[in-house]
Amino acid sequence: MNLEAKSVSGRETRYFCVWEAKPLQLRMLKLSFLLIILLISTAAVPVFSADRYRREDFPPGFIFGAGSSAYQVEGAAYEDGRSSSIWDAFAHEGNEHGDTGDVAIDEYHKYKEDVQIMAQTGLDAYRFSISWSRLIPNGRGPVNPKGLQYYNNLVNELIAHGIQPHALLCNYDHPQALEDEYGGWISRKIVKDFTAYADVCFREFGDRVSHWTTVNEPNVFAIGGYDTGMAPPKRSHHMLLAHASAARLYREKYQGKQHGLVGISLYIFRSIPLTNLTADVAANQRAQDFLTGWIADPLMFGDYPSTMKRNVGSRLPEFTNHESKLVKGSFDFIGLIHYNYLYVEDNSVSLKEKNRDFNRDMGVKLYYNLSAYEFEIRPRDLQQILENFKSAYGNPPIYIQENGQKTRRGSSLEDPSRVKYLHAYIGSVLDAIRGYFVWSLWDGLELLDGYESSYGLYYVDLDDPDLKRYPKLSAHWYSHFLKGRGVSLDGIIELEKNLSGVSKDASFSRMIFIM
């Protein structure tokens, strides 16, 4: 990986991160792991967007929530029978700038307080992940009663406050015991173990949890964990098979009486050809096939994209007829995760190399803008993604399961860039999806970035022994919107003149919302 100066479509010269097939260099910048993501081709299906809107403008039943994941917020890493996950091992090797999730923001002990904050904010739903290591410490076999009690308590607390629990089974964090025994996801054995783990979750929590996501971002997980080494366990076919097996189990054993839904999530960037040259346009389509089609095509059509099969050859696993039928249609919804965009340039010369990896097989260079720490606000990108996905895959039910603004972590509660980002992106999905989840509710441990950046609506003071939570400007804005008040692009929120002078304990009433 290296930096190059490029003039993009006549714009000013910017510095971009260039993805090439150089494994040693790839290991130098962990954040860039998030850049190996995707898009879908263009289409012309209209999606409504609005600068001025209210909660009531969204369809009946539309869900607004916020998300987190177990390793990033729970803490209590070595309490009450929990075993190490691959993230514990990865973080303790120093791969998170020396940070770990040993304590995180301690939601394990503070869940009641946190649920009260969710209710005060006005969330419809909370998307959280279950720690496989906490529930079944050995990866298979006996259920940990303390882990079972914790998730029952969390689910019950959410229900008691009128908040829907949306549960995720695997967020990059299977038990280290399975990694040590057979290499985790590289072994077919994990399909059986994951299905048994899912069975426990469906059986114990499914009477109250109606939305299940099996595996989070299997495209990114497989690339980062098993190709570039940017994520644990440092080395995906089996992820698809495990998802499909768990989905079939749910449908056959539980769905009829629990009436819930099961799905899977994909991480999607808006990808754009670097130039209008035919080679770059073709390269962009290859990137889409590798990064989106790799997961979406088997789910929709039962097989990998022809581009992948041609370029990868015998190194790409094949679905048997039985597996193809199992995977095809194995979802009730698709979760999409989106933050930013990238440019794609042809690098098809890499297809002539004898020794190839994922990047060489794709035959492209991916450029990501590093000129600013925060994401650019480009809501049309998300509209385009939704249009293209629906056009390519037959309009499946979609939830935006993660979307949010990245900022540097700090003590300031002023985050106007996050407010502007959320306002723009929520307005862009008005008529296109079933629900929207902000990432994230809290400033927790960010995977691949430790505590150096934040996405949260709430600041968590890590220097405070009590890890106190404080609402940011964005929390006030989101709560204002969720409680039915209108928001507009001009004058979204006007603060009392100097927010920096307002106490961290400022109540929601200190904010003046302008329509």
Coordinates of C-alpha atoms in Angstrom, one line a residue:
M1 CA 0.0 0.0 0.0
N2 CA 1.3 3.5 -0.8
L3 CA 0.1 7.0 -1.2
E4 CA -0.3 8.6 -4.6
A5 CA -1.4 12.1 -5.7
K6 CA -4.3 11.9 -8.2
S7 CA -6.5 14.5 -9.9
V8 CA -9.9 12.9 -9.9
S9 CA -12.3 14.0 -12.7
G10 CA -10.8 17.5 -12.9
R11 CA -11.0 18.1 -9.1
E12 CA -8.1 19.3 -7.0
T13 CA -5.2 17.0 -6.4
R14 CA -5.7 14.8 -3.3
Y15 CA -3.7 12.1 -1.6
F16 CA -5.3 8.7 -1.8
C17 CA -4.6 5.3 -0.3
V18 CA -3.7 2.9 -3.0
W19 CA -4.5 -0.8 -2.6
E20 CA -2.1 -3.1 -4.3
A21 CA -1.2 -6.8 -3.7
K22 CA 1.7 -6.2 -1.3
P23 CA 0.9 -8.2 1.8
L24 CA 3.7 -6.8 4.0
Q25 CA 2.7 -3.3 3.2
L26 CA -0.9 -4.1 3.7
R27 CA -0.2 -5.1 7.2
M28 CA 1.2 -1.6 7.9
L29 CA -2.1 0.3 7.8
K30 CA -4.9 -1.5 9.6
L31 CA -7.5 1.1 9.0
S32 CA -7.2 0.6 5.3
F33 CA -8.7 -2.9 5.8
L34 CA -12.1 -1.1 5.8
L35 CA -11.3 0.2 2.3
I36 CA -11.6 -3.2 0.7
I37 CA -15.3 -2.8 0.3
L38 CA -17.8 -2.4 -2.5
L39 CA -20.7 -1.2 -4.6
I40 CA -23.0 -2.3 -7.2
S41 CA -23.5 -1.0 -10.8
T42 CA -25.7 2.1 -11.5
A43 CA -29.4 2.1 -12.2
A44 CA -32.1 4.7 -12.5
V45 CA -34.7 3.8 -9.8
P46 CA -35.8 7.0 -8.0
V47 CA -35.2 7.2 -4.3
F48 CA -36.8 10.0 -2.4
S49 CA -34.5 12.4 -0.4
A50 CA -35.4 15.3 1.7
D51 CA -33.7 18.3 3.4
R52 CA -36.7 18.8 5.6
Y53 CA -38.5 15.8 7.1
R54 CA -40.2 14.5 10.2
R55 CA -40.4 11.0 11.7
E56 CA -44.0 10.7 10.5
D57 CA -42.8 11.0 6.9
F58 CA -41.3 7.5 7.1
P59 CA -43.5 4.5 6.3
P60 CA -45.5 2.8 9.2
G61 CA -43.3 0.2 10.9
F62 CA -40.1 1.8 9.9
I63 CA -37.5 1.1 12.6
F64 CA -34.9 3.6 13.9
G65 CA -32.2 2.4 16.2
A66 CA -28.5 2.4 17.1
G67 CA -25.9 -0.3 17.3
S68 CA -23.0 -1.7 19.1
S69 CA -21.1 -5.0 19.3
A70 CA -20.1 -7.2 22.3
Y71 CA -16.3 -6.8 22.2
Q72 CA -16.6 -3.1 21.7
V73 CA -18.8 -2.3 24.6
E74 CA -19.4 -5.1 27.1
G75 CA -16.0 -5.3 28.9
A76 CA -16.0 -7.9 31.7
A77 CA -13.7 -9.9 29.4
Y78 CA -12.6 -12.4 32.0
E79 CA -15.6 -12.4 34.3
D80 CA -18.4 -14.9 35.0
G81 CA -17.0 -17.7 32.8
R82 CA -16.4 -15.8 29.6
S83 CA -13.5 -17.2 27.5
S84 CA -11.2 -15.4 25.1
S85 CA -12.4 -14.6 21.6
I86 CA -10.1 -14.1 18.7
W87 CA -10.4 -10.3 19.3
D88 CA -9.1 -10.7 22.8
A89 CA -6.0 -12.5 21.5
F90 CA -5.6 -10.0 18.6
A91 CA -5.9 -6.9 20.9
H92 CA -3.5 -8.3 23.5
E93 CA -0.9 -8.8 20.8
G94 CA -0.8 -5.0 20.5
N95 CA -2.8 -4.7 17.3
E96 CA -5.2 -2.0 18.6
H97 CA -2.6 0.7 19.5
G98 CA -2.3 -1.1 22.8
D99 CA -6.0 -0.8 23.5
T100 CA -8.2 -3.8 24.5
G101 CA -11.9 -4.5 25.2
D102 CA -11.1 -5.9 28.7
V103 CA -13.2 -3.1 30.2
A104 CA -14.5 -1.2 27.1
I105 CA -17.4 0.9 28.3
D106 CA -18.5 -1.8 30.8
E107 CA -22.0 -2.3 29.4
Y108 CA -21.9 -5.8 31.0
H109 CA -22.4 -4.1 34.4
K110 CA -24.1 -0.9 33.2
Y111 CA -26.7 -2.3 30.9
K112 CA -29.7 -1.0 32.9
E113 CA -28.3 2.6 32.8
D114 CA -27.6 2.2 29.2
V115 CA -31.1 1.0 28.3
Q116 CA -32.5 4.0 30.2
I117 CA -30.4 6.2 28.0
M118 CA -31.7 4.4 24.9
A119 CA -35.3 5.0 26.1
Q120 CA -34.6 8.7 26.8
T121 CA -33.1 9.1 23.3
G122 CA -36.3 7.5 21.8
L123 CA -34.8 4.5 20.1
D124 CA -37.2 2.0 18.5
A125 CA -34.5 -0.7 18.5
Y126 CA -31.0 -1.6 19.8
R127 CA -28.7 -3.8 17.6
F128 CA -26.2 -5.6 19.7
S129 CA -24.1 -8.7 19.2
I130 CA -23.9 -11.8 21.4
S131 CA -20.5 -12.9 22.5
W132 CA -20.2 -16.6 21.5
S133 CA -17.3 -16.8 24.1
R134 CA -19.6 -15.5 26.9
L135 CA -22.5 -17.8 26.1
I136 CA -20.6 -21.0 25.1
P137 CA -17.0 -20.5 26.3
N138 CA -15.6 -23.6 24.6
G139 CA -17.3 -22.9 21.4
R140 CA -19.4 -26.0 21.8
G141 CA -20.9 -27.9 24.6
P142 CA -22.1 -26.5 28.0
V143 CA -23.9 -23.1 28.1
N144 CA -22.4 -20.6 30.6
P145 CA -25.3 -19.8 33.0
K146 CA -23.9 -16.4 33.8
G147 CA -23.7 -15.5 30.1
L148 CA -27.2 -16.8 29.5
Q149 CA -28.4 -14.7 32.5
Y150 CA -26.7 -11.5 31.1
Y151 CA -28.3 -11.7 27.7
N152 CA -31.7 -12.6 29.2
N153 CA -31.4 -9.6 31.5
L154 CA -30.4 -7.3 28.6
V155 CA -33.2 -8.5 26.3
N156 CA -35.8 -8.2 29.2
E157 CA -34.6 -4.7 30.0
L158 CA -34.9 -3.6 26.4
I159 CA -38.4 -5.1 26.1
A160 CA -39.5 -3.4 29.4
H161 CA -38.5 0.0 27.9
G162 CA -40.3 -0.6 24.6
I163 CA -37.1 -1.2 22.6
Q164 CA -36.8 -4.0 20.1
P165 CA -33.7 -6.2 20.5
H166 CA -32.0 -6.9 17.2
A167 CA -29.4 -9.6 17.8
L168 CA -26.2 -10.4 15.9
L169 CA -24.6 -13.8 16.3
C170 CA -21.1 -13.2 15.1
N171 CA -19.2 -9.9 14.9
Y172 CA -15.6 -11.1 14.1
D173 CA -15.4 -12.8 17.5
H174 CA -15.7 -16.5 17.6
P175 CA -14.0 -18.3 20.6
Q176 CA -10.3 -18.6 20.5
A177 CA -10.7 -22.2 21.5
L178 CA -12.2 -23.0 18.1
E179 CA -9.4 -21.0 16.4
D180 CA -6.8 -23.0 18.3
E181 CA -8.5 -26.4 17.6
Y182 CA -9.2 -26.2 13.9
G183 CA -8.5 -22.7 12.6
G184 CA -11.9 -21.2 13.0
W185 CA -13.7 -20.3 9.7
I186 CA -11.1 -22.0 7.5
S187 CA -12.5 -25.3 8.7
R188 CA -15.9 -26.8 7.7
K189 CA -16.2 -27.9 11.3
I190 CA -17.3 -24.4 12.3
V191 CA -20.6 -24.8 10.3
K192 CA -21.8 -27.4 12.8
D193 CA -20.5 -25.5 15.8
F194 CA -22.0 -22.2 14.7
T195 CA -25.4 -23.8 14.0
A196 CA -25.4 -25.3 17.5
Y197 CA -24.5 -21.9 19.0
A198 CA -27.3 -20.3 16.9
D199 CA -29.7 -23.0 18.2
V200 CA -29.0 -22.0 21.8
C201 CA -29.6 -18.3 20.9
F202 CA -32.9 -19.0 19.0
R203 CA -34.1 -21.3 21.8
E204 CA -33.2 -19.1 24.8
F205 CA -34.0 -15.6 23.4
G206 CA -36.1 -16.0 20.3
D207 CA -39.4 -15.6 22.2
R208 CA -38.4 -12.0 22.6
V209 CA -35.9 -11.3 19.8
S210 CA -37.6 -11.1 16.4
H211 CA -34.6 -9.9 14.3
W212 CA -31.5 -12.1 13.9
T213 CA -28.4 -11.3 11.9
T214 CA -26.1 -14.3 11.6
V215 CA -22.7 -13.1 10.4
N216 CA -21.6 -9.5 10.3
E217 CA -19.9 -8.3 7.1
P218 CA -18.6 -11.7 5.9
N219 CA -17.0 -10.0 2.9
V220 CA -14.9 -7.7 5.1
F221 CA -14.4 -10.4 7.7
A222 CA -13.0 -12.9 5.2
I223 CA -10.7 -10.4 3.4
G224 CA -9.4 -8.8 6.6
G225 CA -9.1 -11.9 8.7
Y226 CA -8.0 -14.4 6.1
D227 CA -6.3 -12.5 3.4
T228 CA -4.7 -9.2 4.4
G229 CA -4.3 -9.9 8.1
M230 CA -5.8 -6.6 9.1
A231 CA -8.2 -8.3 11.5
P232 CA -8.1 -11.4 13.6
P233 CA -7.3 -14.2 13.3
K234 CA -4.8 -12.9 10.7
R235 CA -5.1 -15.5 8.0
S236 CA -15.6 -17.7 2.9
H237 CA -17.1 -20.1 1.9
H238 CA -17.8 -21.5 5.3
M239 CA -19.4 -18.3 6.5
L240 CA -22.0 -18.6 3.9
L241 CA -22.6 -22.2 4.7
A242 CA -22.8 -21.5 8.4
H243 CA -25.3 -18.6 7.8
A244 CA -27.4 -20.8 5.6
S245 CA -27.4 -23.7 8.0
A246 CA -28.4 -21.4 10.9
A247 CA -31.1 -19.8 8.8
R248 CA -32.6 -23.1 7.8
L249 CA -32.6 -24.2 11.4
Y250 CA -34.5 -21.0 12.4
R251 CA -37.0 -21.4 9.6
E252 CA -37.6 -25.1 10.3
K253 CA -37.6 -25.1 14.1
Y254 CA -38.4 -21.7 15.4
Q255 CA -39.9 -19.2 12.9
G256 CA -43.3 -20.8 12.9
K257 CA -43.8 -20.1 16.6
Q258 CA -41.5 -17.2 17.2
H259 CA -42.4 -15.3 13.9
G260 CA -39.1 -13.6 13.7
L261 CA -36.8 -12.8 10.8
V262 CA -33.2 -13.9 10.0
G263 CA -30.7 -12.2 7.7
I264 CA -27.1 -11.4 7.1
S265 CA -25.2 -8.1 6.6
L266 CA -22.8 -6.8 3.9
Y267 CA -20.4 -3.9 4.0
I268 CA -20.8 -1.6 1.0
F269 CA -18.8 1.4 -0.2
R270 CA -19.8 3.4 -3.2
S271 CA -17.2 2.5 -5.8
I272 CA -16.6 4.8 -8.8
P273 CA -14.4 4.3 -11.8
L274 CA -11.3 6.5 -11.5
T275 CA -11.7 7.7 -15.1
N276 CA -14.2 7.1 -17.9
L277 CA -11.8 4.8 -19.7
T278 CA -13.2 1.5 -20.7
A279 CA -10.6 -0.3 -18.6
D280 CA -11.5 1.5 -15.4
V281 CA -15.2 1.0 -16.0
A282 CA -14.6 -2.7 -16.4
A283 CA -12.4 -2.7 -13.3
N284 CA -15.2 -1.2 -11.3
Q285 CA -17.5 -4.0 -12.3
R286 CA -14.9 -6.5 -11.3
A287 CA -14.6 -4.8 -7.9
Q288 CA -18.4 -5.0 -7.5
D289 CA -18.4 -8.7 -8.4
F290 CA -15.6 -9.5 -5.9
L291 CA -16.7 -7.3 -3.0
T292 CA -20.5 -7.4 -3.2
G293 CA -21.3 -10.3 -5.6
W294 CA -19.0 -12.6 -3.6
I295 CA -21.7 -12.7 -0.9
A296 CA -24.8 -11.4 -2.5
D297 CA -24.8 -13.6 -5.6
P298 CA -24.8 -16.9 -3.7
L299 CA -27.6 -15.6 -1.5
M300 CA -29.7 -14.6 -4.4
F301 CA -28.6 -17.0 -7.2
G302 CA -26.9 -19.9 -5.5
D303 CA -23.4 -19.4 -6.9
Y304 CA -20.4 -17.0 -7.1
P305 CA -20.1 -14.4 -9.9
S306 CA -18.7 -15.7 -13.1
T307 CA -15.9 -13.1 -12.9
M308 CA -14.7 -14.6 -9.7
K309 CA -14.9 -18.1 -11.0
R310 CA -12.9 -17.2 -14.1
N311 CA -10.2 -15.2 -12.3
V312 CA -9.8 -17.4 -9.2
G313 CA -10.2 -20.7 -10.9
S314 CA -9.8 -23.8 -8.8
R315 CA -8.8 -21.8 -5.7
L316 CA -12.5 -20.7 -5.4
P317 CA -14.6 -23.2 -3.5
E318 CA -17.5 -24.7 -5.4
F319 CA -21.0 -25.2 -4.1
T320 CA -22.5 -28.6 -4.4
N321 CA -26.1 -28.7 -5.7
H322 CA -27.3 -29.2 -2.1
E323 CA -25.2 -26.3 -0.8
S324 CA -26.4 -24.0 -3.6
K325 CA -30.0 -24.7 -2.7
L326 CA -29.3 -24.2 1.0
V327 CA -27.6 -20.8 0.5
K328 CA -29.9 -19.4 -2.2
G329 CA -32.7 -17.4 -0.6
S330 CA -31.5 -18.1 3.0
F331 CA -32.6 -14.7 4.3
D332 CA -35.6 -12.7 5.3
F333 CA -33.7 -9.4 5.0
I334 CA -30.3 -8.1 4.0
G335 CA -28.4 -5.7 6.3
L336 CA -26.3 -3.1 4.5
I337 CA -23.4 -1.2 6.2
H338 CA -22.2 1.9 4.5
Y339 CA -20.0 4.9 5.4
N340 CA -18.0 6.2 2.5
Y341 CA -16.8 5.8 -1.1
L342 CA -13.7 4.8 -3.1
Y343 CA -12.4 5.0 -6.6
V344 CA -11.4 2.0 -8.7
E345 CA -8.6 1.9 -11.3
D346 CA -7.7 -1.0 -13.6
N347 CA -4.8 -3.1 -12.6
S348 CA -5.6 -6.2 -14.8
V349 CA -1.8 -6.8 -15.3
S350 CA -1.9 -8.5 -11.9
L351 CA -4.0 -11.2 -13.5
K352 CA -1.0 -12.4 -15.4
E353 CA 1.0 -13.0 -12.2
K354 CA 1.5 -16.6 -11.2
N355 CA 1.1 -16.1 -7.4
R356 CA -2.1 -14.3 -6.7
D357 CA -4.2 -13.3 -3.7
F358 CA -7.6 -11.6 -3.4
N359 CA -6.3 -8.2 -4.7
R360 CA -4.4 -9.7 -7.6
D361 CA -7.4 -11.8 -8.6
M362 CA -9.6 -8.7 -8.6
G363 CA -7.2 -6.8 -10.8
V364 CA -7.8 -3.4 -9.5
K365 CA -6.4 -0.6 -7.4
L366 CA -8.8 1.0 -4.8
Y367 CA -8.3 4.7 -3.9
Y368 CA -9.7 6.1 -0.7
N369 CA -9.5 9.8 0.2
L370 CA -7.1 10.3 3.2
S371 CA -7.2 14.1 3.0
A372 CA -9.6 14.5 5.9
Y373 CA -10.2 12.5 9.0
E374 CA -14.0 12.7 8.8
F375 CA -16.1 11.2 6.1
E376 CA -17.4 13.4 3.3
I377 CA -21.2 13.8 3.4
R378 CA -22.4 12.2 0.1
P379 CA -26.0 10.9 0.7
R380 CA -26.4 10.3 -3.0
D381 CA -23.9 7.5 -2.7
L382 CA -26.2 5.6 -0.3
Q383 CA -29.1 6.2 -2.6
Q384 CA -27.1 4.8 -5.6
I385 CA -26.1 1.7 -3.6
L386 CA -29.8 1.0 -2.7
E387 CA -30.9 1.6 -6.3
N388 CA -28.3 -0.7 -7.7
F389 CA -28.7 -3.4 -5.1
K390 CA -32.5 -3.5 -5.7
S391 CA -32.0 -3.5 -9.5
A392 CA -29.4 -6.3 -9.4
Y393 CA -31.0 -8.5 -6.7
G394 CA -34.8 -8.1 -7.0
N395 CA -35.6 -5.6 -4.3
P396 CA -35.0 -7.7 -1.1
P397 CA -36.0 -6.3 2.2
I398 CA -33.2 -4.1 3.4
Y399 CA -32.1 -2.5 6.7
I400 CA -29.2 -0.1 7.0
Q401 CA -27.6 -1.7 9.9
E402 CA -24.6 0.7 10.3
N403 CA -24.1 4.2 9.1
G404 CA -22.4 7.1 10.8
Q405 CA -19.7 9.7 11.0
K406 CA -16.2 9.1 12.2
T407 CA -14.5 11.8 14.3
R408 CA -11.4 12.0 16.4
R409 CA -12.1 10.9 19.9
G410 CA -12.1 13.8 22.4
S411 CA -13.9 15.4 25.3
S412 CA -15.9 17.8 23.2
L413 CA -19.6 17.2 22.9
E414 CA -19.9 19.3 19.8
D415 CA -20.1 17.1 16.7
P416 CA -21.9 19.1 14.1
S417 CA -20.3 17.0 11.3
R418 CA -22.1 14.0 12.7
V419 CA -25.4 15.8 12.9
K420 CA -25.0 16.9 9.2
Y421 CA -24.0 13.4 8.2
L422 CA -27.0 11.7 9.9
H423 CA -29.4 14.3 8.7
A424 CA -28.3 13.9 5.1
Y425 CA -28.2 10.1 5.1
I426 CA -31.4 9.5 7.0
G427 CA -33.2 11.8 4.5
S428 CA -31.8 9.9 1.6
V429 CA -33.4 6.6 2.6
L430 CA -36.9 7.8 3.3
D431 CA -38.7 5.4 1.0
A432 CA -36.1 2.8 0.3
I433 CA -35.6 0.5 3.3
R434 CA -37.2 -1.1 6.4
G435 CA -35.1 0.5 9.1
Y436 CA -32.0 2.5 9.9
F437 CA -29.4 2.0 12.7
V438 CA -26.9 4.7 13.6
W439 CA -23.4 3.5 14.2
S440 CA -22.9 3.8 17.0
L441 CA -24.7 4.6 20.2
W442 CA -21.5 4.9 22.3
D443 CA -17.9 5.9 21.9
G444 CA -16.6 2.4 22.4
L445 CA -13.5 0.5 21.3
E446 CA -13.4 0.9 17.5
L447 CA -12.2 -2.3 15.8
L448 CA -8.9 -1.7 14.0
D449 CA -8.6 1.8 15.6
G450 CA -8.9 1.2 19.4
Y451 CA -9.9 4.4 21.2
E452 CA -8.4 6.8 18.8
S453 CA -11.6 7.5 16.9
S454 CA -15.3 7.7 17.7
Y455 CA -18.6 7.2 16.0
G456 CA -20.9 7.5 19.1
L457 CA -23.8 9.7 19.8
Y458 CA -22.7 9.5 23.4
Y459 CA -19.3 10.3 24.7
V460 CA -17.9 7.9 27.3
D461 CA -15.3 9.3 29.7
L462 CA -12.7 6.6 29.9
D463 CA -10.8 8.5 32.6
D464 CA -13.9 8.4 34.9
P465 CA -13.9 5.3 37.1
D466 CA -17.7 5.2 36.6
L467 CA -17.3 5.5 32.7
K468 CA -20.0 8.2 32.7
R469 CA -21.9 8.7 29.4
Y470 CA -22.6 12.2 28.1
P471 CA -24.9 13.1 25.2
K472 CA -23.3 14.8 22.2
L473 CA -25.0 17.3 19.9
S474 CA -25.8 14.4 17.7
A475 CA -27.6 12.5 20.5
H476 CA -29.8 15.6 21.0
W477 CA -30.5 15.9 17.3
Y478 CA -31.4 12.2 16.9
S479 CA -33.7 12.3 20.0
H480 CA -35.3 15.4 18.7
F481 CA -36.1 13.7 15.4
L482 CA -37.2 10.4 16.9
K483 CA -39.7 12.2 19.2
G484 CA -41.5 13.5 16.1
R485 CA -40.1 17.0 15.7
G486 CA -39.1 18.2 12.3
V487 CA -35.6 18.7 11.1
S488 CA -34.3 20.7 8.2
L489 CA -31.0 21.2 6.5
D490 CA -30.9 25.0 7.2
G491 CA -30.7 25.6 10.9
I492 CA -31.0 22.0 12.0
I493 CA -29.9 22.9 15.5
E494 CA -29.0 26.2 17.1
L495 CA -27.1 25.9 20.4
E496 CA -26.9 28.5 23.1
K497 CA -24.0 30.5 21.7
N498 CA -21.1 28.6 23.2
L499 CA -21.8 24.9 23.6
S500 CA -18.2 24.4 24.8
G501 CA -19.2 26.3 27.9
V502 CA -22.2 24.1 28.6
S503 CA -21.6 21.4 31.3
K504 CA -21.3 17.8 30.2
D505 CA -24.4 17.2 32.4
A506 CA -26.5 19.5 30.2
S507 CA -30.0 18.2 29.7
F508 CA -31.8 17.8 26.5
S509 CA -33.7 21.0 27.3
R510 CA -30.6 23.1 26.9
M511 CA -30.7 22.5 23.2
I512 CA -32.8 24.7 21.0
F513 CA -34.1 22.9 17.9
I514 CA -35.0 25.1 14.8
M515 CA -37.4 23.9 12.1

